[in-house]
mmCIF file of C-alpha atoms in Angstrom:
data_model
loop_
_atom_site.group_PDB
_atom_site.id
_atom_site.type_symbol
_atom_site.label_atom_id
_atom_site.label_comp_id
_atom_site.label_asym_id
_atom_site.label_seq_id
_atom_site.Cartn_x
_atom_site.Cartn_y
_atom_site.Cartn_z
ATOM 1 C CA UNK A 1 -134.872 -145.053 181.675
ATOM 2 C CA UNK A 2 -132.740 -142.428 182.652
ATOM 3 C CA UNK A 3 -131.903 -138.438 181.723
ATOM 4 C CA UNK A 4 -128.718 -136.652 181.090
ATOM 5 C CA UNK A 5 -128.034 -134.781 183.934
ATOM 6 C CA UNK A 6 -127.215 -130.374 183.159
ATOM 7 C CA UNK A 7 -124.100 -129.437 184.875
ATOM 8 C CA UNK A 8 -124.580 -127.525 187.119
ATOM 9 C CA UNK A 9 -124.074 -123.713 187.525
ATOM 10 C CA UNK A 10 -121.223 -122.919 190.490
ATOM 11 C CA UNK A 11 -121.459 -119.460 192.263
ATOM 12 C CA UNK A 12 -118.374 -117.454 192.346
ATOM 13 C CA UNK A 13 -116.856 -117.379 195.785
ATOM 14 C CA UNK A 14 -117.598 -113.748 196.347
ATOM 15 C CA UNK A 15 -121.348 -113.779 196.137
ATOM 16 C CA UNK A 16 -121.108 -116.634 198.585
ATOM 17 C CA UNK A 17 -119.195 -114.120 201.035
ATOM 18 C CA UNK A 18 -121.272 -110.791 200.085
ATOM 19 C CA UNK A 19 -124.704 -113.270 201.027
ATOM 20 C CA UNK A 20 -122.742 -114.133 204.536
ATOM 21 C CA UNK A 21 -122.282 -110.470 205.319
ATOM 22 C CA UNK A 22 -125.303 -109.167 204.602
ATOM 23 C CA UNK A 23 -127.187 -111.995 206.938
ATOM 24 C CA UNK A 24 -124.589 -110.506 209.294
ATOM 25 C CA UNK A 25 -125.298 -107.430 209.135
ATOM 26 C CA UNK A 26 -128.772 -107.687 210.517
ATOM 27 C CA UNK A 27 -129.120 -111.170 212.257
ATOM 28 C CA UNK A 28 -127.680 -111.917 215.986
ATOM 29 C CA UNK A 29 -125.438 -115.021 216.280
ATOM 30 C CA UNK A 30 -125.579 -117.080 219.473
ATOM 31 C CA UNK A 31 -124.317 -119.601 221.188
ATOM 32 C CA UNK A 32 -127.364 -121.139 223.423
ATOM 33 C CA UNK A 33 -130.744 -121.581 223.003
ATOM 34 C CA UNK A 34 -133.427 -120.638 225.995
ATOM 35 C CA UNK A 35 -134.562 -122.907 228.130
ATOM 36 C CA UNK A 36 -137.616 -121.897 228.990
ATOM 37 C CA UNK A 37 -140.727 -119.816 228.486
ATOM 38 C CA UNK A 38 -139.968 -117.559 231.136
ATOM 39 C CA UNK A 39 -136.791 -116.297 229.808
ATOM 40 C CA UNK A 40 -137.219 -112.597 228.139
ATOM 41 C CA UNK A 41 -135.048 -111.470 226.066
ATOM 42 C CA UNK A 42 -134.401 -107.624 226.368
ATOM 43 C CA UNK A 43 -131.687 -107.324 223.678
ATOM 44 C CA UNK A 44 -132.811 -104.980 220.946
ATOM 45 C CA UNK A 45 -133.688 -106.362 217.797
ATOM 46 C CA UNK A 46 -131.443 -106.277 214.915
ATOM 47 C CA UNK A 47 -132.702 -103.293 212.374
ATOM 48 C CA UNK A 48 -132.590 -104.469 208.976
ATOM 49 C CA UNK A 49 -135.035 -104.152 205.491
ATOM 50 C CA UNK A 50 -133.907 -107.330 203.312
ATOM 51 C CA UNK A 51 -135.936 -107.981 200.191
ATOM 52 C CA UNK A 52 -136.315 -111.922 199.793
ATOM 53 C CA UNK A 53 -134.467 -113.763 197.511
ATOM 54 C CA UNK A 54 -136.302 -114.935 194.030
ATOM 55 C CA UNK A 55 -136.431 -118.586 195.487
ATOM 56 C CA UNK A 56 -138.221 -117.195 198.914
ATOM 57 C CA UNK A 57 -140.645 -114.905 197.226
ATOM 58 C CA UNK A 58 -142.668 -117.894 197.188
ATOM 59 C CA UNK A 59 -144.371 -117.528 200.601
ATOM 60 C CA UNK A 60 -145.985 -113.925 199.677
ATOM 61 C CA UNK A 61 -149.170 -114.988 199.235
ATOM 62 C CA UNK A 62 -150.190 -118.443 200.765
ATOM 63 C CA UNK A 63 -151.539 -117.559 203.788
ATOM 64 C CA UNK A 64 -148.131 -116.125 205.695
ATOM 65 C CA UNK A 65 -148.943 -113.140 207.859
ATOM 66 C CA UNK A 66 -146.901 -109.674 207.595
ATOM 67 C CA UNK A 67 -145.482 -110.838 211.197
ATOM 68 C CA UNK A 68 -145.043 -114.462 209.970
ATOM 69 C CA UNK A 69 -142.934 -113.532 206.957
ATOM 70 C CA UNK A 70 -140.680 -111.250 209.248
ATOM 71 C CA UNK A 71 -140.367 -114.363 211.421
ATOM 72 C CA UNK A 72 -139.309 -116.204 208.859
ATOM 73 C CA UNK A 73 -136.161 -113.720 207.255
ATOM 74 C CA UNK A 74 -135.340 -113.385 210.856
ATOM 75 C CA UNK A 75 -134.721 -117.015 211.395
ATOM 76 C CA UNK A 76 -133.628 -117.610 207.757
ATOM 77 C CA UNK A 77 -131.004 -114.108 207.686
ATOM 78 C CA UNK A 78 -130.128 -115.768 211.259
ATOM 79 C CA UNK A 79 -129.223 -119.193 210.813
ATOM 80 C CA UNK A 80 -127.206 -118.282 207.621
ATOM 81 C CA UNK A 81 -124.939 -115.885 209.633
ATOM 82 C CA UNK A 82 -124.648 -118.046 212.192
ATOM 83 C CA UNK A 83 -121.573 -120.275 212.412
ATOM 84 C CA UNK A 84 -123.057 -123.316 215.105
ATOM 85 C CA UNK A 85 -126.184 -123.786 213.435
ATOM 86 C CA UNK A 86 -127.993 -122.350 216.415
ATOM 87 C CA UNK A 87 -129.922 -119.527 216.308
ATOM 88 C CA UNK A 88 -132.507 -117.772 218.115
ATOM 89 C CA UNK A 89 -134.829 -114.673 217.182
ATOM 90 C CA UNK A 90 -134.284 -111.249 219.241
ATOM 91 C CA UNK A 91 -138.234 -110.666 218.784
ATOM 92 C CA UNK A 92 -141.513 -112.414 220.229
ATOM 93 C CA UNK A 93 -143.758 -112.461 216.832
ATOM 94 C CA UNK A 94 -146.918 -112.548 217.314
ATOM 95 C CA UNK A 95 -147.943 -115.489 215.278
ATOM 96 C CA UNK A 96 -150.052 -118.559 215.498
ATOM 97 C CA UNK A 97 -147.999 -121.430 216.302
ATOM 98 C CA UNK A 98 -150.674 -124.375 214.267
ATOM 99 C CA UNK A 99 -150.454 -122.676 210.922
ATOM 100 C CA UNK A 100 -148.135 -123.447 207.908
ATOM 101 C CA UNK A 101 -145.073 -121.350 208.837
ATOM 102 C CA UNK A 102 -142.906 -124.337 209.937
ATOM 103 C CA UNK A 103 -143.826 -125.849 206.694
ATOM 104 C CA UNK A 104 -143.118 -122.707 204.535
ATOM 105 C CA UNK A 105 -139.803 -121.929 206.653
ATOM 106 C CA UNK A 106 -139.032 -125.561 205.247
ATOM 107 C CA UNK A 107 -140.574 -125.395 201.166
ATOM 108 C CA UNK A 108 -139.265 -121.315 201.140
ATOM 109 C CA UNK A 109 -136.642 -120.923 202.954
ATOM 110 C CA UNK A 110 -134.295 -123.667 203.233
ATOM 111 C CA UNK A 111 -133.671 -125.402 200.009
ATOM 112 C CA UNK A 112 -130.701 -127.435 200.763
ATOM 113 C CA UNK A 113 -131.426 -128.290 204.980
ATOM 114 C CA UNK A 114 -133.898 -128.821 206.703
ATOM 115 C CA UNK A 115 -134.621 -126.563 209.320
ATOM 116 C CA UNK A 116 -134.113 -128.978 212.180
ATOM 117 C CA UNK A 117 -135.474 -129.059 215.944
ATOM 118 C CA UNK A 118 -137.866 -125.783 215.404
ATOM 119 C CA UNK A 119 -139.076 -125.088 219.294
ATOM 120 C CA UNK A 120 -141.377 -122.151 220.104
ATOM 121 C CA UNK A 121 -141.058 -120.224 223.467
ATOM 122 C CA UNK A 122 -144.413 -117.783 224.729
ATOM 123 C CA UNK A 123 -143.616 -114.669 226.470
ATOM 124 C CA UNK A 124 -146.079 -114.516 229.181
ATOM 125 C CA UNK A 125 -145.945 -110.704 229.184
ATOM 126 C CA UNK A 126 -147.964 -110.912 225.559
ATOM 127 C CA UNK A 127 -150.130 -113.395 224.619
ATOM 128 C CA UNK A 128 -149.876 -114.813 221.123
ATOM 129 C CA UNK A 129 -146.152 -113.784 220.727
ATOM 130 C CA UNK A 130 -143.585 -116.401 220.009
ATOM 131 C CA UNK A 131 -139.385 -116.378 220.323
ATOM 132 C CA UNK A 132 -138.428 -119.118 218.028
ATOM 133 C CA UNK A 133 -134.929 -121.396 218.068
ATOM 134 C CA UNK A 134 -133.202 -123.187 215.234
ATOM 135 C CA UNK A 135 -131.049 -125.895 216.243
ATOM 136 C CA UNK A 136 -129.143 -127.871 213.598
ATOM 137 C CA UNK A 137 -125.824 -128.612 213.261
ATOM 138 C CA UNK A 138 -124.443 -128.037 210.045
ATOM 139 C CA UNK A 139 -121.119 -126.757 208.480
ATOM 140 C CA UNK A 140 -122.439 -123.528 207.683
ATOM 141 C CA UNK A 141 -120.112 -122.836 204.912
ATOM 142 C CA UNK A 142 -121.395 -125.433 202.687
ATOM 143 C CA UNK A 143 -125.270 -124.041 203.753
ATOM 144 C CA UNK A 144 -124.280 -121.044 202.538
ATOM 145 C CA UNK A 145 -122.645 -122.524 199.573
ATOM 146 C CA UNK A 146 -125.340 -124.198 198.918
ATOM 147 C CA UNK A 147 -128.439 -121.963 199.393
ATOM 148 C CA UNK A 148 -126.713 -118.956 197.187
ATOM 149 C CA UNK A 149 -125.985 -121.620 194.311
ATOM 150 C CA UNK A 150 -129.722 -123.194 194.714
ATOM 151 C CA UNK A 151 -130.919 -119.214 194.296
ATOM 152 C CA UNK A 152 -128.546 -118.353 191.095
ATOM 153 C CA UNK A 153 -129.840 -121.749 189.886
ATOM 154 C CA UNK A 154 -133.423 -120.661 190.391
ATOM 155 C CA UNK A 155 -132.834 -117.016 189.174
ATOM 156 C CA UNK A 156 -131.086 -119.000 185.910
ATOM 157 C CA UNK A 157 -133.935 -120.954 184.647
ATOM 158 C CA UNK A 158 -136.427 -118.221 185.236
ATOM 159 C CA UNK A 159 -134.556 -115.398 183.349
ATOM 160 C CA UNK A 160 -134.934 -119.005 180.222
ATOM 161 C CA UNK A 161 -138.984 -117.831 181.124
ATOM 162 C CA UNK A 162 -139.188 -114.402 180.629
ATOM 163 C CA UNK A 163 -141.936 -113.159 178.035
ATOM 164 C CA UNK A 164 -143.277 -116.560 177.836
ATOM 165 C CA UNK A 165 -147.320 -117.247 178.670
ATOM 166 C CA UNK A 166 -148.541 -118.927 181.949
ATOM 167 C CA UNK A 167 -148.597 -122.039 180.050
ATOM 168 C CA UNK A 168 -145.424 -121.998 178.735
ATOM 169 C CA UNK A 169 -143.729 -121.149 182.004
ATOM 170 C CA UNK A 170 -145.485 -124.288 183.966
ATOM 171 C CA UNK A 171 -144.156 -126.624 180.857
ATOM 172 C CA UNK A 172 -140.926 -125.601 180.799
ATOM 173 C CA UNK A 173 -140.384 -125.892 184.737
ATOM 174 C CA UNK A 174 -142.051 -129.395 184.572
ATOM 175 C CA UNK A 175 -140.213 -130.881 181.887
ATOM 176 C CA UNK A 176 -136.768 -129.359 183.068
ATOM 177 C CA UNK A 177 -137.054 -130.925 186.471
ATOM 178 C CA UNK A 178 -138.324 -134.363 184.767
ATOM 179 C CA UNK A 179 -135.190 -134.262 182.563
ATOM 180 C CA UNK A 180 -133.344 -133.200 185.392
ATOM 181 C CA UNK A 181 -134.130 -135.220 188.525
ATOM 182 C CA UNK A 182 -134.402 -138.972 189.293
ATOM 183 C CA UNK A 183 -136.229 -140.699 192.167
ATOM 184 C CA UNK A 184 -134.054 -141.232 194.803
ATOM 185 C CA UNK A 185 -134.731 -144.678 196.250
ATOM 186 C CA UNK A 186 -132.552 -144.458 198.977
ATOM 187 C CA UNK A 187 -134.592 -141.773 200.669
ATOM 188 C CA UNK A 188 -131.993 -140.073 201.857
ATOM 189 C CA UNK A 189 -132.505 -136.914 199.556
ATOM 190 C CA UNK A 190 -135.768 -134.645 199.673
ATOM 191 C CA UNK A 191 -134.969 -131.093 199.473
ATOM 192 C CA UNK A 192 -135.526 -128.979 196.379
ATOM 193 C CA UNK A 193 -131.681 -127.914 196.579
ATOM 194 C CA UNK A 194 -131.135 -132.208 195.787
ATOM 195 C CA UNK A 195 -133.723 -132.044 192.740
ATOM 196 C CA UNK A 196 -132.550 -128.756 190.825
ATOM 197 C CA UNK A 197 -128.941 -128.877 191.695
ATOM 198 C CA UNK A 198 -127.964 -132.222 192.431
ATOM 199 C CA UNK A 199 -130.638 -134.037 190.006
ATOM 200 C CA UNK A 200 -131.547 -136.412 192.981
ATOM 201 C CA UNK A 201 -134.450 -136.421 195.127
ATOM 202 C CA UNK A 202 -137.596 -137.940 196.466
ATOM 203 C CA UNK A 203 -141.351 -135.884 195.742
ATOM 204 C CA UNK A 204 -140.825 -133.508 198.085
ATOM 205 C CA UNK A 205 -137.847 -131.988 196.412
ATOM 206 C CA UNK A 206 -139.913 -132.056 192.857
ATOM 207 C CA UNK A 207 -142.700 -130.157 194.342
ATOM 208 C CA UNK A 208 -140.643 -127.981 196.432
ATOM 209 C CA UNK A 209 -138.721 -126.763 193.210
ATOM 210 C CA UNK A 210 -141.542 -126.573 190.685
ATOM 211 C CA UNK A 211 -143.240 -124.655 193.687
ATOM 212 C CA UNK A 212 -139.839 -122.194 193.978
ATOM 213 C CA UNK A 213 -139.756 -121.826 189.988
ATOM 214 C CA UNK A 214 -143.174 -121.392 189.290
ATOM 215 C CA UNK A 215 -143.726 -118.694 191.807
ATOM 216 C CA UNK A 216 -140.583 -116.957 191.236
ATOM 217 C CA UNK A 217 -141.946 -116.490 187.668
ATOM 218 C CA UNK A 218 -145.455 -114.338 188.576
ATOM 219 C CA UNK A 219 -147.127 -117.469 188.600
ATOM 220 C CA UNK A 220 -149.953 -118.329 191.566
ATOM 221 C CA UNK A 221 -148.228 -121.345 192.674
ATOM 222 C CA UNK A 222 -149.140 -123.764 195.496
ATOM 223 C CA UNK A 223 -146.975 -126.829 197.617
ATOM 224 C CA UNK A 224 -149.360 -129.617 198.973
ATOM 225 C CA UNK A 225 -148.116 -132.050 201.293
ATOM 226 C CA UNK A 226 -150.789 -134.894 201.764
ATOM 227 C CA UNK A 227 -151.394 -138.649 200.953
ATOM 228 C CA UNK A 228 -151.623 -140.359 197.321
ATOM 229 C CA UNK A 229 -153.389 -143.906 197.085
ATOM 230 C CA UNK A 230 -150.804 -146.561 195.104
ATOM 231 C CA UNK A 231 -151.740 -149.403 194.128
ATOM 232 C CA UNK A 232 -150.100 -152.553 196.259
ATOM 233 C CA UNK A 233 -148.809 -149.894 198.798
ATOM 234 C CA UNK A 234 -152.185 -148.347 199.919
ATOM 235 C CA UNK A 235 -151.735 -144.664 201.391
ATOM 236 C CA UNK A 236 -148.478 -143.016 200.868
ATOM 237 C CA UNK A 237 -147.368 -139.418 202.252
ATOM 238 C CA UNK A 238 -146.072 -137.564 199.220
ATOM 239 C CA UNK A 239 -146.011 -134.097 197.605
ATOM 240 C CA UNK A 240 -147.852 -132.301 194.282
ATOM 241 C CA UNK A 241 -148.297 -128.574 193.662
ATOM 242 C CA UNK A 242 -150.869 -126.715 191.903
ATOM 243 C CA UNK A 243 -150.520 -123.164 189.889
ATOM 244 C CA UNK A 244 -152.868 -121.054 187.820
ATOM 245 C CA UNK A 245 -152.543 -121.151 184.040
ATOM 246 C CA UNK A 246 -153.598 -118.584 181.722
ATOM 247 C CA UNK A 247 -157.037 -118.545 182.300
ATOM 248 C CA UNK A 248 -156.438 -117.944 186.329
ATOM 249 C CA UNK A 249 -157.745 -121.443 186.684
ATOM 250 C CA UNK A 250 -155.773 -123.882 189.325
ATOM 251 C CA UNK A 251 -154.358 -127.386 187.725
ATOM 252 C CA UNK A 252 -153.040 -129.702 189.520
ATOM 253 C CA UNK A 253 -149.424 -131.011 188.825
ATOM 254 C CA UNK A 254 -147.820 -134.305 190.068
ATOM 255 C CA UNK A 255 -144.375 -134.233 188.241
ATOM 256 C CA UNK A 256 -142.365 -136.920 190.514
ATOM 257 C CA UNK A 257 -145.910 -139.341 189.290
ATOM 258 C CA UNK A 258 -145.112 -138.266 185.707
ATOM 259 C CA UNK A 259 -141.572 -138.709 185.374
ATOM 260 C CA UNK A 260 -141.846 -142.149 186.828
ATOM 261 C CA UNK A 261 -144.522 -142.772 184.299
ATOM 262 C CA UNK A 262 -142.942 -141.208 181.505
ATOM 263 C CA UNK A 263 -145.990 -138.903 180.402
ATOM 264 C CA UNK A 264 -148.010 -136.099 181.107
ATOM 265 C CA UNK A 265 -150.694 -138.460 183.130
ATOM 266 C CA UNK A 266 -150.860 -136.169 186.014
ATOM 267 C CA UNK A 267 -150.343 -132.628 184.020
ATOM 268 C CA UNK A 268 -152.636 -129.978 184.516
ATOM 269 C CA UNK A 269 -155.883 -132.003 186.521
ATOM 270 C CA UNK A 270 -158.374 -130.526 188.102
ATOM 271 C CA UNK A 271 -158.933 -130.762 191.183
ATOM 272 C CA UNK A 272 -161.770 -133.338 191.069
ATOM 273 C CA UNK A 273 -160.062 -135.541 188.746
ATOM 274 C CA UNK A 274 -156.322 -135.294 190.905
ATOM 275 C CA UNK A 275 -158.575 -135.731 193.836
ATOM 276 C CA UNK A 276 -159.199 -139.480 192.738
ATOM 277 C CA UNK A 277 -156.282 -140.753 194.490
ATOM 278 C CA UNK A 278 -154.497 -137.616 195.858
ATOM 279 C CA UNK A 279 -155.772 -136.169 199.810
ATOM 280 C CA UNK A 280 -153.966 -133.037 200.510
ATOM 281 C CA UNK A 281 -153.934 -132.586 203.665
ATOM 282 C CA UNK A 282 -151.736 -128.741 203.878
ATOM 283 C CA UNK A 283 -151.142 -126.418 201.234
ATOM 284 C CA UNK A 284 -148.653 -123.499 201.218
#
């Protein structure tokens, strides 16, 4: 039981570049990361005003803070320009280091990598304030490469959505990705990048794109990361979203459960009946 896979849709080489420059323009490339608390940085911070992608628009209104979101651009916009992988933010954000951001830099941000070793430094002038490092090594070009084509791709299938009801929207997205993505049983791919561009993922990459499409459409849209009970395997972490429909009501969506099953078993629950064997545990 498989699906015909979509080819997929390759960026021109320019838009690659003109995303590259822009992250440039306004992000600080180095070459270290600090090595302690202590150490304050007293560079000036880059001066920019970037609009989010469509694909990162999704983290406007789950719970991210004004300061968290400007975190987040400033370590996404960073890391992109960089050419090591390695990047660390010019400001101390005054953020709360327990909440979801790590998570949402992950689901939001970063489609195609994961984000990596994500360590927090306190300046002990100001309480509260964080500098945060990104340390991953990657070859940058194909990051680039492949965040810009994961965006067109996104930008693509919503433009398919335009004019069409709540309902309409969150059926299209769902059956795209179950035509388009297969379990991957090796493990080894997760990100929403693998499930909407590559066809290939495990749940986190279904619920990460359906999360990125969804919202990027003007729909209320939400990631859970939790637990699901299966039966002979007992309690399994995995990933499900929810999104209003038309009457502003949350459902509850499980699409990597429903294109292993072949049907709409897990489409549209509420909460109370997904709740029978899925424990979310976050939500973005």
């Amino acid at each position: 039981m498989r699906k015909n896979r979509r080819d997929k849709q390759v960026n021109a080489a320019s838009t690659i570049q003109e995303k590259t420059q822009k992250a440039k323009a306004f992000a600080r490339t180095v070459t270290g990361i600090a090595i302690a608390a202590s150490v304050i940085s007293t560079a000036a911070s880059p001066a920019y005003s970037v609009e989010p992608d469509i694909s990162q628009a999704t983290c406007l209104d789950n719970g991210i803070l004004d300061d968290e979101r400007a975190m987040l651009l400033d370590i996404y916009h960073g890391f992109l320009a960089s050419e090591s992988g390695t990047y660390q933010t010019v400001e101390f954000y005054p953020t709360n280091q327990w909440k979801n951001w790590p998570r949402a830099l992950e689901v939001c941000y970063f489609h195609s990598v994961k984000p990596g070793a994500m360590k927090l430094y306190g300046n002990i002038f100001h309480e509260g304030r964080y500098q945060v490092s990104i340390e991953r090594t990657e070859n940058m070009d194909v990051v680039r490469q492949k965040e810009t084509e994961y965006d067109a791709e996104v930008a693509r299938l919503v433009s398919m959505v335009e004019g069409k009801t709540a309902d309409e929207k969150i059926r299209f997205f769902h059956d795209y990705i179950v035509q388009k993505c297969v379990y991957d049983y090796s493990y080894t791919k997760s990100r929403a990048y693998d499930c909407l561009v590559e066809g290939i993922s495990v749940c986190n990459g279904y619920a990460a794109a359906l999360y990125n499409l969804c919202s990027a459409a003007g729909l209320e849209a939400g990631y859970i990361a939790g637990s699901v009970k299966v039966e002979d395997q007992g309690m399994v972490i995995h990933a499900w979203n929810r999104v209003k429909n038309g009457d502003g009501k949350w459902l509850y969506y499980d699409i990597t459960f429903d294109d292993a099953l072949g049907s709409y078993q897990y489409y549209g629950l509420t909460e109370d009946v997904m709740g029978q064997d899925h424990f979310p545990e976050e939500v973005i």
